[in-house]
Amino acid sequence: MGSVITETISIISGLGSLISAVALVITIHYYRKQTSGLEKQLEEMRKQNSILEQQLEEMRKKAELKAEFDYTFLDNAVPITDADKAIISGIMIKSGTDTRAKIVRINVFNESSVTARQCVAKVRIFRKDHWEGFGGIMLHWIRYRVGIHGNRMEDLYRPIDIAAKDSEIADLVFIIKDHKEKYAAIRTDLGLDILFANPRTRLHEDDILKVSVYCDNATLDLPCIHVKKVPDYDTINSSNEKDFLEILECHKVLPS
């Protein structure tokens, strides 16, 4: 009887050892599986971190801009209203005549290898020894061409990306002749459109225009424009613009 009990105990002990061994194998397998999954997660996180670091590094890079004033359209006036459809935001402004404009623009070049992101061009007017109170005027990038008839103003003046080694052009001054008068004004988002421009954006003799370009990763200040005399539609062209608009270093004509 004693030998049977001893044998039974031995068998049970052996089974216990076997069960322990099996449990250990299962535990090791599960641990390895968990470790493998964790390693995959860590590797994926490393990849994501690497991509994020590259994106952050790209964002830290500064774009290099340069700009010049473009007088091409002083010789090529463009119609800014249609004689038969002279309507802005549903308002009939005139009929039977076109309104035409000669335009001074700025051409902004991105000379770097990174995109200049979310760029806006702005101009401030220094007049009679003080800055005009409305602050900087947002300029219109000509890439957003459509919009004289009924488009939302904010769509016309939204920021723009300037691709590497590329350029974009913004309107600056419209020199206008219509059936009633001639005048020069900055195209602005302060009114429905150029024909309804805020009167303070019309140029006056001795105004100083300070133009700047602001991007998320770049800033550029252009030379200032001194309005020697208000540009006249019938006489100004690309050969005599200096008689009307004089380019000067800003620090020489603006208060410090």
Short mmCIF file of N, CA and C in Angstrom, two decimals, residues 55-234:
data_model
loop_
_atom_site.label_atom_id
_atom_site.label_comp_id
_atom_site.label_asym_id
_atom_site.label_seq_id
_atom_site.Cartn_x
_atom_site.Cartn_y
_atom_site.Cartn_z
N GLN A 55 10.06 66.84 -40.85
CA GLN A 55 9.09 67.90 -41.12
C GLN A 55 9.41 69.16 -40.33
N LEU A 56 9.79 68.98 -39.05
CA LEU A 56 10.15 70.13 -38.22
C LEU A 56 11.39 70.83 -38.76
N GLU A 57 12.35 70.03 -39.21
CA GLU A 57 13.57 70.60 -39.77
C GLU A 57 13.26 71.39 -41.03
N GLU A 58 12.34 70.85 -41.85
CA GLU A 58 11.94 71.55 -43.06
C GLU A 58 11.26 72.87 -42.72
N MET A 59 10.42 72.83 -41.65
CA MET A 59 9.71 74.04 -41.24
C MET A 59 10.66 75.09 -40.67
N ARG A 60 11.77 74.62 -40.07
CA ARG A 60 12.74 75.57 -39.50
C ARG A 60 13.53 76.29 -40.58
N LYS A 61 13.60 75.70 -41.76
CA LYS A 61 14.39 76.31 -42.83
C LYS A 61 13.74 77.61 -43.28
N LYS A 62 14.52 78.61 -43.48
CA LYS A 62 14.03 79.90 -43.92
C LYS A 62 14.07 80.00 -45.45
N ALA A 63 13.01 80.52 -45.99
CA ALA A 63 13.02 80.82 -47.43
C ALA A 63 13.75 82.15 -47.64
N GLU A 64 14.38 82.28 -48.77
CA GLU A 64 15.11 83.51 -49.11
C GLU A 64 14.38 84.21 -50.25
N LEU A 65 13.87 85.38 -49.94
CA LEU A 65 13.06 86.12 -50.91
C LEU A 65 13.79 87.35 -51.43
N LYS A 66 13.49 87.72 -52.64
CA LYS A 66 13.85 89.04 -53.15
C LYS A 66 12.65 89.53 -53.96
N ALA A 67 12.58 90.82 -54.20
CA ALA A 67 11.42 91.36 -54.91
C ALA A 67 11.82 92.58 -55.72
N GLU A 68 11.02 92.87 -56.71
CA GLU A 68 11.25 94.08 -57.51
C GLU A 68 9.89 94.65 -57.92
N PHE A 69 9.87 95.94 -58.15
CA PHE A 69 8.66 96.57 -58.65
C PHE A 69 8.54 96.31 -60.15
N ASP A 70 7.33 96.00 -60.58
CA ASP A 70 7.07 95.62 -61.97
C ASP A 70 6.20 96.70 -62.62
N TYR A 71 6.77 97.35 -63.64
CA TYR A 71 6.07 98.45 -64.32
C TYR A 71 5.54 98.05 -65.70
N THR A 72 5.52 96.75 -65.98
CA THR A 72 5.11 96.28 -67.30
C THR A 72 3.75 96.81 -67.72
N PHE A 73 2.82 96.82 -66.77
CA PHE A 73 1.45 97.18 -67.13
C PHE A 73 1.20 98.68 -67.08
N LEU A 74 2.27 99.47 -66.98
CA LEU A 74 2.12 100.90 -67.24
C LEU A 74 2.03 101.16 -68.74
N ASP A 75 2.48 100.19 -69.52
CA ASP A 75 2.42 100.31 -70.99
C ASP A 75 1.25 99.51 -71.57
N ASN A 76 0.61 98.72 -70.74
CA ASN A 76 -0.47 97.85 -71.22
C ASN A 76 -1.65 97.95 -70.28
N ALA A 77 -2.45 98.98 -70.45
CA ALA A 77 -3.62 99.16 -69.58
C ALA A 77 -4.58 98.00 -69.74
N VAL A 78 -5.24 97.64 -68.64
CA VAL A 78 -6.17 96.52 -68.66
C VAL A 78 -7.56 97.01 -68.24
N PRO A 79 -8.62 96.45 -68.83
CA PRO A 79 -9.97 96.81 -68.38
C PRO A 79 -10.24 96.17 -67.02
N ILE A 80 -10.80 96.93 -66.11
CA ILE A 80 -11.14 96.36 -64.80
C ILE A 80 -12.64 96.32 -64.58
N THR A 81 -13.43 96.82 -65.54
CA THR A 81 -14.87 96.57 -65.56
C THR A 81 -15.27 96.32 -67.00
N ASP A 82 -16.38 95.65 -67.15
CA ASP A 82 -16.96 95.37 -68.46
C ASP A 82 -18.05 96.40 -68.73
N ALA A 83 -18.03 97.01 -69.90
CA ALA A 83 -19.01 98.07 -70.21
C ALA A 83 -20.45 97.57 -70.08
N ASP A 84 -20.67 96.30 -70.41
CA ASP A 84 -22.03 95.77 -70.37
C ASP A 84 -22.36 95.09 -69.05
N LYS A 85 -21.31 94.75 -68.27
CA LYS A 85 -21.55 94.01 -67.03
C LYS A 85 -20.73 94.62 -65.90
N ALA A 86 -20.84 95.91 -65.75
CA ALA A 86 -20.05 96.60 -64.73
C ALA A 86 -20.72 96.45 -63.38
N ILE A 87 -20.63 95.25 -62.83
CA ILE A 87 -21.31 94.93 -61.58
C ILE A 87 -20.30 94.38 -60.58
N ILE A 88 -20.32 94.90 -59.38
CA ILE A 88 -19.47 94.37 -58.31
C ILE A 88 -20.38 94.01 -57.15
N SER A 89 -20.35 92.73 -56.75
CA SER A 89 -21.20 92.26 -55.66
C SER A 89 -22.66 92.65 -55.88
N GLY A 90 -23.12 92.56 -57.12
CA GLY A 90 -24.52 92.82 -57.43
C GLY A 90 -24.88 94.27 -57.59
N ILE A 91 -23.92 95.20 -57.50
CA ILE A 91 -24.20 96.62 -57.59
C ILE A 91 -23.78 97.13 -58.96
N MET A 92 -24.71 97.70 -59.70
CA MET A 92 -24.38 98.31 -60.99
C MET A 92 -23.64 99.62 -60.74
N ILE A 93 -22.43 99.74 -61.27
CA ILE A 93 -21.66 100.95 -60.99
C ILE A 93 -21.66 101.93 -62.16
N LYS A 94 -21.81 101.42 -63.37
CA LYS A 94 -21.92 102.31 -64.53
C LYS A 94 -22.27 101.45 -65.74
N SER A 95 -22.57 102.05 -66.83
CA SER A 95 -22.83 101.29 -68.05
C SER A 95 -22.38 102.11 -69.24
N GLY A 96 -22.08 101.42 -70.32
CA GLY A 96 -21.74 102.10 -71.55
C GLY A 96 -20.29 102.52 -71.67
N THR A 97 -19.46 102.20 -70.67
CA THR A 97 -18.04 102.58 -70.76
C THR A 97 -17.20 101.62 -69.95
N ASP A 98 -16.00 101.35 -70.44
CA ASP A 98 -15.05 100.54 -69.68
C ASP A 98 -14.27 101.43 -68.73
N THR A 99 -13.88 100.85 -67.62
CA THR A 99 -12.90 101.49 -66.75
C THR A 99 -11.59 100.75 -66.91
N ARG A 100 -10.51 101.47 -67.17
CA ARG A 100 -9.22 100.84 -67.44
C ARG A 100 -8.20 101.27 -66.40
N ALA A 101 -7.19 100.44 -66.23
CA ALA A 101 -6.16 100.75 -65.24
C ALA A 101 -4.78 100.39 -65.76
N LYS A 102 -3.82 101.23 -65.43
CA LYS A 102 -2.41 100.88 -65.53
C LYS A 102 -1.98 100.45 -64.12
N ILE A 103 -1.09 99.47 -64.05
CA ILE A 103 -0.84 98.84 -62.75
C ILE A 103 0.65 98.80 -62.44
N VAL A 104 0.99 99.13 -61.21
CA VAL A 104 2.33 98.85 -60.66
C VAL A 104 2.19 97.62 -59.78
N ARG A 105 3.05 96.64 -60.01
CA ARG A 105 2.99 95.39 -59.25
C ARG A 105 4.33 95.12 -58.59
N ILE A 106 4.32 94.15 -57.68
CA ILE A 106 5.58 93.66 -57.12
C ILE A 106 5.74 92.19 -57.49
N ASN A 107 6.93 91.84 -57.92
CA ASN A 107 7.25 90.47 -58.29
C ASN A 107 8.15 89.90 -57.20
N VAL A 108 7.67 88.88 -56.51
CA VAL A 108 8.39 88.31 -55.37
C VAL A 108 8.98 86.96 -55.78
N PHE A 109 10.31 86.84 -55.67
CA PHE A 109 11.03 85.63 -56.06
C PHE A 109 11.45 84.85 -54.82
N ASN A 110 11.26 83.54 -54.86
CA ASN A 110 11.78 82.67 -53.81
C ASN A 110 13.04 82.00 -54.34
N GLU A 111 14.18 82.44 -53.86
CA GLU A 111 15.46 81.94 -54.37
C GLU A 111 15.97 80.71 -53.62
N SER A 112 15.26 80.27 -52.62
CA SER A 112 15.73 79.16 -51.79
C SER A 112 15.21 77.82 -52.31
N SER A 113 15.58 76.76 -51.60
CA SER A 113 15.17 75.41 -51.99
C SER A 113 13.97 74.93 -51.20
N VAL A 114 13.36 75.81 -50.40
CA VAL A 114 12.17 75.45 -49.63
C VAL A 114 11.03 76.38 -50.02
N THR A 115 9.82 75.90 -49.84
CA THR A 115 8.64 76.71 -50.14
C THR A 115 8.49 77.83 -49.11
N ALA A 116 8.21 79.02 -49.59
CA ALA A 116 7.85 80.13 -48.69
C ALA A 116 6.35 79.98 -48.41
N ARG A 117 6.01 79.73 -47.16
CA ARG A 117 4.66 79.31 -46.82
C ARG A 117 3.79 80.48 -46.36
N GLN A 118 2.54 80.46 -46.84
CA GLN A 118 1.50 81.38 -46.35
C GLN A 118 1.97 82.84 -46.37
N CYS A 119 2.29 83.30 -47.55
CA CYS A 119 2.84 84.66 -47.70
C CYS A 119 1.74 85.69 -47.95
N VAL A 120 1.88 86.82 -47.28
CA VAL A 120 1.03 87.97 -47.56
C VAL A 120 1.92 89.15 -47.88
N ALA A 121 1.45 90.00 -48.77
CA ALA A 121 2.15 91.25 -49.08
C ALA A 121 1.31 92.39 -48.52
N LYS A 122 1.98 93.32 -47.85
CA LYS A 122 1.26 94.43 -47.22
C LYS A 122 1.98 95.74 -47.53
N VAL A 123 1.20 96.82 -47.53
CA VAL A 123 1.79 98.15 -47.72
C VAL A 123 1.23 99.07 -46.65
N ARG A 124 2.10 99.93 -46.14
CA ARG A 124 1.69 100.98 -45.21
C ARG A 124 1.94 102.33 -45.87
N ILE A 125 1.11 103.31 -45.53
CA ILE A 125 1.22 104.65 -46.12
C ILE A 125 1.66 105.64 -45.05
N PHE A 126 2.80 106.28 -45.29
CA PHE A 126 3.26 107.36 -44.41
C PHE A 126 2.90 108.67 -45.09
N ARG A 127 2.02 109.43 -44.45
CA ARG A 127 1.43 110.61 -45.09
C ARG A 127 1.41 111.78 -44.10
N LYS A 128 1.95 112.89 -44.53
CA LYS A 128 1.94 114.11 -43.70
C LYS A 128 2.50 113.83 -42.30
N ASP A 129 3.65 113.18 -42.29
CA ASP A 129 4.41 112.94 -41.06
C ASP A 129 3.77 111.95 -40.09
N HIS A 130 2.83 111.15 -40.56
CA HIS A 130 2.31 110.09 -39.69
C HIS A 130 1.82 108.92 -40.55
N TRP A 131 1.73 107.75 -39.92
CA TRP A 131 1.22 106.57 -40.60
C TRP A 131 -0.29 106.64 -40.68
N GLU A 132 -0.84 106.24 -41.82
CA GLU A 132 -2.29 106.16 -41.92
C GLU A 132 -2.81 105.16 -40.89
N GLY A 133 -3.93 105.50 -40.25
CA GLY A 133 -4.38 104.77 -39.08
C GLY A 133 -4.87 103.36 -39.32
N PHE A 134 -5.19 102.98 -40.58
CA PHE A 134 -5.71 101.64 -40.79
C PHE A 134 -4.61 100.59 -40.81
N GLY A 135 -3.35 100.99 -40.63
CA GLY A 135 -2.27 100.01 -40.59
C GLY A 135 -1.97 99.45 -41.97
N GLY A 136 -1.38 98.26 -42.00
CA GLY A 136 -1.00 97.67 -43.27
C GLY A 136 -2.19 97.25 -44.11
N ILE A 137 -2.08 97.48 -45.41
CA ILE A 137 -3.12 97.09 -46.36
C ILE A 137 -2.68 95.79 -47.03
N MET A 138 -3.54 94.78 -46.97
CA MET A 138 -3.25 93.52 -47.63
C MET A 138 -3.32 93.70 -49.14
N LEU A 139 -2.29 93.21 -49.83
CA LEU A 139 -2.28 93.30 -51.29
C LEU A 139 -2.84 92.03 -51.92
N HIS A 140 -3.20 92.15 -53.18
CA HIS A 140 -3.86 91.07 -53.91
C HIS A 140 -2.86 90.33 -54.78
N TRP A 141 -2.69 89.02 -54.53
CA TRP A 141 -1.86 88.18 -55.39
C TRP A 141 -2.61 87.91 -56.68
N ILE A 142 -1.98 88.16 -57.82
CA ILE A 142 -2.72 88.06 -59.08
C ILE A 142 -3.05 86.63 -59.46
N ARG A 143 -2.43 85.64 -58.79
CA ARG A 143 -2.83 84.25 -59.04
C ARG A 143 -4.33 84.07 -58.77
N TYR A 144 -4.85 84.81 -57.80
CA TYR A 144 -6.28 84.77 -57.52
C TYR A 144 -6.97 85.79 -58.42
N ARG A 145 -7.03 85.46 -59.70
CA ARG A 145 -7.49 86.43 -60.70
C ARG A 145 -9.00 86.65 -60.66
N VAL A 146 -9.75 85.56 -60.57
CA VAL A 146 -11.20 85.67 -60.64
C VAL A 146 -11.71 86.37 -59.39
N GLY A 147 -12.67 87.24 -59.54
CA GLY A 147 -13.21 87.81 -58.33
C GLY A 147 -13.76 89.20 -58.43
N ILE A 148 -13.67 89.85 -59.59
CA ILE A 148 -14.23 91.20 -59.67
C ILE A 148 -15.75 91.15 -59.56
N HIS A 149 -16.36 90.07 -60.02
CA HIS A 149 -17.82 90.00 -60.02
C HIS A 149 -18.32 89.03 -58.95
N GLY A 150 -18.61 89.55 -57.78
CA GLY A 150 -19.38 88.80 -56.81
C GLY A 150 -18.64 87.81 -55.93
N ASN A 151 -17.34 87.67 -56.04
CA ASN A 151 -16.63 86.73 -55.17
C ASN A 151 -16.41 87.32 -53.79
N ARG A 152 -16.18 86.44 -52.82
CA ARG A 152 -15.93 86.91 -51.46
C ARG A 152 -14.57 87.60 -51.41
N MET A 153 -14.52 88.74 -50.74
CA MET A 153 -13.30 89.53 -50.68
C MET A 153 -12.15 88.74 -50.06
N GLU A 154 -12.45 87.94 -49.00
CA GLU A 154 -11.37 87.22 -48.33
C GLU A 154 -10.72 86.18 -49.23
N ASP A 155 -11.47 85.71 -50.25
CA ASP A 155 -10.88 84.74 -51.18
C ASP A 155 -9.84 85.40 -52.09
N LEU A 156 -10.00 86.69 -52.33
CA LEU A 156 -9.08 87.40 -53.22
C LEU A 156 -7.79 87.81 -52.53
N TYR A 157 -7.83 87.90 -51.21
CA TYR A 157 -6.68 88.44 -50.48
C TYR A 157 -6.07 87.41 -49.53
N ARG A 158 -6.33 86.13 -49.78
CA ARG A 158 -5.79 85.11 -48.89
C ARG A 158 -4.29 84.92 -49.15
N PRO A 159 -3.57 84.35 -48.17
CA PRO A 159 -2.12 84.12 -48.34
C PRO A 159 -1.84 83.12 -49.46
N ILE A 160 -0.57 83.10 -49.87
CA ILE A 160 -0.17 82.22 -50.96
C ILE A 160 1.16 81.57 -50.62
N ASP A 161 1.37 80.33 -51.07
CA ASP A 161 2.68 79.69 -50.98
C ASP A 161 3.48 80.04 -52.23
N ILE A 162 4.76 80.33 -52.03
CA ILE A 162 5.65 80.60 -53.17
C ILE A 162 6.64 79.44 -53.25
N ALA A 163 6.52 78.64 -54.29
CA ALA A 163 7.34 77.43 -54.42
C ALA A 163 8.82 77.80 -54.56
N ALA A 164 9.68 76.84 -54.21
CA ALA A 164 11.12 77.04 -54.34
C ALA A 164 11.47 77.37 -55.79
N LYS A 165 12.34 78.36 -55.96
CA LYS A 165 12.81 78.80 -57.28
C LYS A 165 11.67 79.32 -58.17
N ASP A 166 10.61 79.79 -57.55
CA ASP A 166 9.46 80.29 -58.30
C ASP A 166 9.15 81.72 -57.85
N SER A 167 8.14 82.32 -58.43
CA SER A 167 7.78 83.69 -58.06
C SER A 167 6.28 83.87 -58.11
N GLU A 168 5.81 84.89 -57.42
CA GLU A 168 4.40 85.29 -57.45
C GLU A 168 4.34 86.81 -57.55
N ILE A 169 3.24 87.31 -58.09
CA ILE A 169 3.09 88.75 -58.34
C ILE A 169 1.88 89.28 -57.58
N ALA A 170 2.05 90.46 -56.99
CA ALA A 170 0.95 91.11 -56.28
C ALA A 170 0.68 92.49 -56.88
N ASP A 171 -0.61 92.85 -56.93
CA ASP A 171 -0.98 94.20 -57.35
C ASP A 171 -0.60 95.20 -56.27
N LEU A 172 -0.12 96.37 -56.69
CA LEU A 172 0.19 97.42 -55.72
C LEU A 172 -0.64 98.67 -55.99
N VAL A 173 -0.37 99.36 -57.09
CA VAL A 173 -1.07 100.62 -57.39
C VAL A 173 -1.85 100.48 -58.69
N PHE A 174 -3.12 100.85 -58.66
CA PHE A 174 -3.94 100.94 -59.86
C PHE A 174 -4.04 102.42 -60.25
N ILE A 175 -3.68 102.74 -61.48
CA ILE A 175 -3.78 104.10 -62.00
C ILE A 175 -4.95 104.09 -62.98
N ILE A 176 -6.02 104.75 -62.60
CA ILE A 176 -7.33 104.50 -63.21
C ILE A 176 -7.84 105.70 -63.99
N LYS A 177 -8.53 105.35 -65.08
CA LYS A 177 -9.26 106.36 -65.85
C LYS A 177 -10.65 105.80 -66.13
N ASP A 178 -11.68 106.51 -65.68
CA ASP A 178 -13.03 106.10 -66.03
C ASP A 178 -13.76 107.27 -66.66
N HIS A 179 -15.06 107.17 -66.77
CA HIS A 179 -15.82 108.20 -67.49
C HIS A 179 -15.90 109.51 -66.71
N LYS A 180 -15.53 109.50 -65.42
CA LYS A 180 -15.66 110.71 -64.61
C LYS A 180 -14.33 111.32 -64.19
N GLU A 181 -13.34 110.49 -63.92
CA GLU A 181 -12.13 111.02 -63.31
C GLU A 181 -10.94 110.10 -63.55
N LYS A 182 -9.77 110.61 -63.15
CA LYS A 182 -8.54 109.82 -63.13
C LYS A 182 -7.99 109.87 -61.71
N TYR A 183 -7.49 108.72 -61.25
CA TYR A 183 -6.89 108.69 -59.91
C TYR A 183 -5.99 107.47 -59.80
N ALA A 184 -5.19 107.45 -58.75
CA ALA A 184 -4.31 106.31 -58.47
C ALA A 184 -4.61 105.85 -57.05
N ALA A 185 -4.73 104.53 -56.88
CA ALA A 185 -5.07 103.99 -55.56
C ALA A 185 -4.44 102.62 -55.39
N ILE A 186 -4.24 102.25 -54.15
CA ILE A 186 -3.77 100.90 -53.83
C ILE A 186 -4.96 99.96 -53.88
N ARG A 187 -4.82 98.86 -54.62
CA ARG A 187 -5.89 97.86 -54.60
C ARG A 187 -5.92 97.23 -53.22
N THR A 188 -7.09 97.21 -52.61
CA THR A 188 -7.15 96.90 -51.19
C THR A 188 -8.38 96.09 -50.84
N ASP A 189 -8.32 95.43 -49.70
CA ASP A 189 -9.47 94.70 -49.18
C ASP A 189 -10.33 95.58 -48.27
N LEU A 190 -10.10 96.89 -48.28
CA LEU A 190 -10.85 97.79 -47.41
C LEU A 190 -12.16 98.26 -48.04
N GLY A 191 -12.44 97.83 -49.26
CA GLY A 191 -13.69 98.19 -49.93
C GLY A 191 -14.12 97.02 -50.80
N LEU A 192 -15.24 97.18 -51.51
CA LEU A 192 -15.71 96.08 -52.35
C LEU A 192 -14.69 95.74 -53.42
N ASP A 193 -14.07 96.75 -54.00
CA ASP A 193 -13.01 96.54 -54.98
C ASP A 193 -12.38 97.88 -55.26
N ILE A 194 -11.51 97.93 -56.24
CA ILE A 194 -10.74 99.15 -56.48
C ILE A 194 -11.64 100.37 -56.71
N LEU A 195 -12.78 100.19 -57.36
CA LEU A 195 -13.64 101.33 -57.65
C LEU A 195 -14.36 101.85 -56.41
N PHE A 196 -14.42 101.03 -55.38
CA PHE A 196 -15.02 101.46 -54.12
C PHE A 196 -13.95 101.52 -53.03
N ALA A 197 -12.73 101.81 -53.42
CA ALA A 197 -11.63 101.81 -52.47
C ALA A 197 -11.84 102.86 -51.38
N ASN A 198 -11.34 102.52 -50.19
CA ASN A 198 -11.32 103.51 -49.12
C ASN A 198 -10.57 104.75 -49.62
N PRO A 199 -11.14 105.94 -49.48
CA PRO A 199 -10.49 107.15 -50.01
C PRO A 199 -9.06 107.34 -49.52
N ARG A 200 -8.75 106.81 -48.34
CA ARG A 200 -7.40 107.00 -47.80
C ARG A 200 -6.37 106.17 -48.54
N THR A 201 -6.82 105.21 -49.36
CA THR A 201 -5.86 104.42 -50.14
C THR A 201 -5.52 105.08 -51.48
N ARG A 202 -6.18 106.18 -51.80
CA ARG A 202 -5.81 106.93 -53.00
C ARG A 202 -4.50 107.67 -52.73
N LEU A 203 -3.63 107.69 -53.72
CA LEU A 203 -2.31 108.28 -53.53
C LEU A 203 -2.37 109.80 -53.53
N HIS A 204 -1.50 110.38 -52.69
CA HIS A 204 -1.35 111.83 -52.62
C HIS A 204 0.13 112.17 -52.82
N GLU A 205 0.37 113.34 -53.30
CA GLU A 205 1.75 113.79 -53.47
C GLU A 205 2.49 113.72 -52.13
N ASP A 206 3.72 113.23 -52.18
CA ASP A 206 4.62 113.07 -51.03
C ASP A 206 4.26 111.90 -50.12
N ASP A 207 3.31 111.07 -50.49
CA ASP A 207 3.10 109.82 -49.76
C ASP A 207 4.36 108.97 -49.84
N ILE A 208 4.61 108.20 -48.78
CA ILE A 208 5.66 107.18 -48.79
C ILE A 208 4.98 105.83 -48.63
N LEU A 209 5.25 104.90 -49.53
CA LEU A 209 4.69 103.55 -49.47
C LEU A 209 5.76 102.58 -49.00
N LYS A 210 5.47 101.89 -47.91
CA LYS A 210 6.40 100.88 -47.39
C LYS A 210 5.79 99.50 -47.59
N VAL A 211 6.43 98.70 -48.45
CA VAL A 211 5.91 97.39 -48.82
C VAL A 211 6.73 96.30 -48.15
N SER A 212 6.04 95.32 -47.57
CA SER A 212 6.70 94.17 -46.93
C SER A 212 5.99 92.89 -47.33
N VAL A 213 6.75 91.79 -47.32
CA VAL A 213 6.20 90.47 -47.56
C VAL A 213 6.46 89.63 -46.32
N TYR A 214 5.40 89.03 -45.79
CA TYR A 214 5.50 88.22 -44.59
C TYR A 214 5.05 86.79 -44.91
N CYS A 215 5.92 85.82 -44.63
CA CYS A 215 5.59 84.41 -44.78
C CYS A 215 5.82 83.73 -43.43
N ASP A 216 5.33 82.50 -43.29
CA ASP A 216 5.60 81.76 -42.06
C ASP A 216 7.09 81.56 -41.84
N ASN A 217 7.85 81.48 -42.92
CA ASN A 217 9.28 81.20 -42.80
C ASN A 217 10.14 82.20 -43.58
N ALA A 218 9.65 83.41 -43.73
CA ALA A 218 10.45 84.44 -44.42
C ALA A 218 9.80 85.81 -44.22
N THR A 219 10.65 86.83 -44.24
CA THR A 219 10.18 88.23 -44.19
C THR A 219 11.05 89.04 -45.14
N LEU A 220 10.43 89.95 -45.86
CA LEU A 220 11.17 90.79 -46.79
C LEU A 220 10.60 92.21 -46.78
N ASP A 221 11.48 93.19 -46.63
CA ASP A 221 11.10 94.59 -46.75
C ASP A 221 11.65 95.13 -48.07
N LEU A 222 10.78 95.71 -48.87
CA LEU A 222 11.21 96.32 -50.13
C LEU A 222 11.64 97.76 -49.89
N PRO A 223 12.36 98.36 -50.84
CA PRO A 223 12.62 99.80 -50.75
C PRO A 223 11.29 100.56 -50.73
N CYS A 224 11.33 101.77 -50.24
CA CYS A 224 10.11 102.58 -50.19
C CYS A 224 9.86 103.29 -51.52
N ILE A 225 8.60 103.60 -51.76
CA ILE A 225 8.21 104.40 -52.92
C ILE A 225 7.77 105.78 -52.42
N HIS A 226 8.41 106.81 -52.97
CA HIS A 226 8.00 108.18 -52.70
C HIS A 226 7.16 108.68 -53.87
N VAL A 227 5.94 109.11 -53.57
CA VAL A 227 5.06 109.63 -54.62
C VAL A 227 5.45 111.08 -54.88
N LYS A 228 6.28 111.29 -55.90
CA LYS A 228 6.71 112.66 -56.23
C LYS A 228 5.52 113.48 -56.73
N LYS A 229 4.72 112.85 -57.55
CA LYS A 229 3.43 113.43 -57.95
C LYS A 229 2.51 112.27 -58.28
N VAL A 230 1.23 112.50 -58.14
CA VAL A 230 0.27 111.42 -58.32
C VAL A 230 0.31 110.94 -59.78
N PRO A 231 0.50 109.63 -59.99
CA PRO A 231 0.55 109.11 -61.36
C PRO A 231 -0.70 109.46 -62.16
N ASP A 232 -0.49 109.88 -63.39
CA ASP A 232 -1.58 110.27 -64.28
C ASP A 232 -1.72 109.23 -65.38
N TYR A 233 -2.92 108.71 -65.53
CA TYR A 233 -3.18 107.63 -66.48
C TYR A 233 -2.70 107.98 -67.89
N ASP A 234 -2.93 109.19 -68.31
CA ASP A 234 -2.65 109.57 -69.70
C ASP A 234 -1.17 109.80 -69.98
#
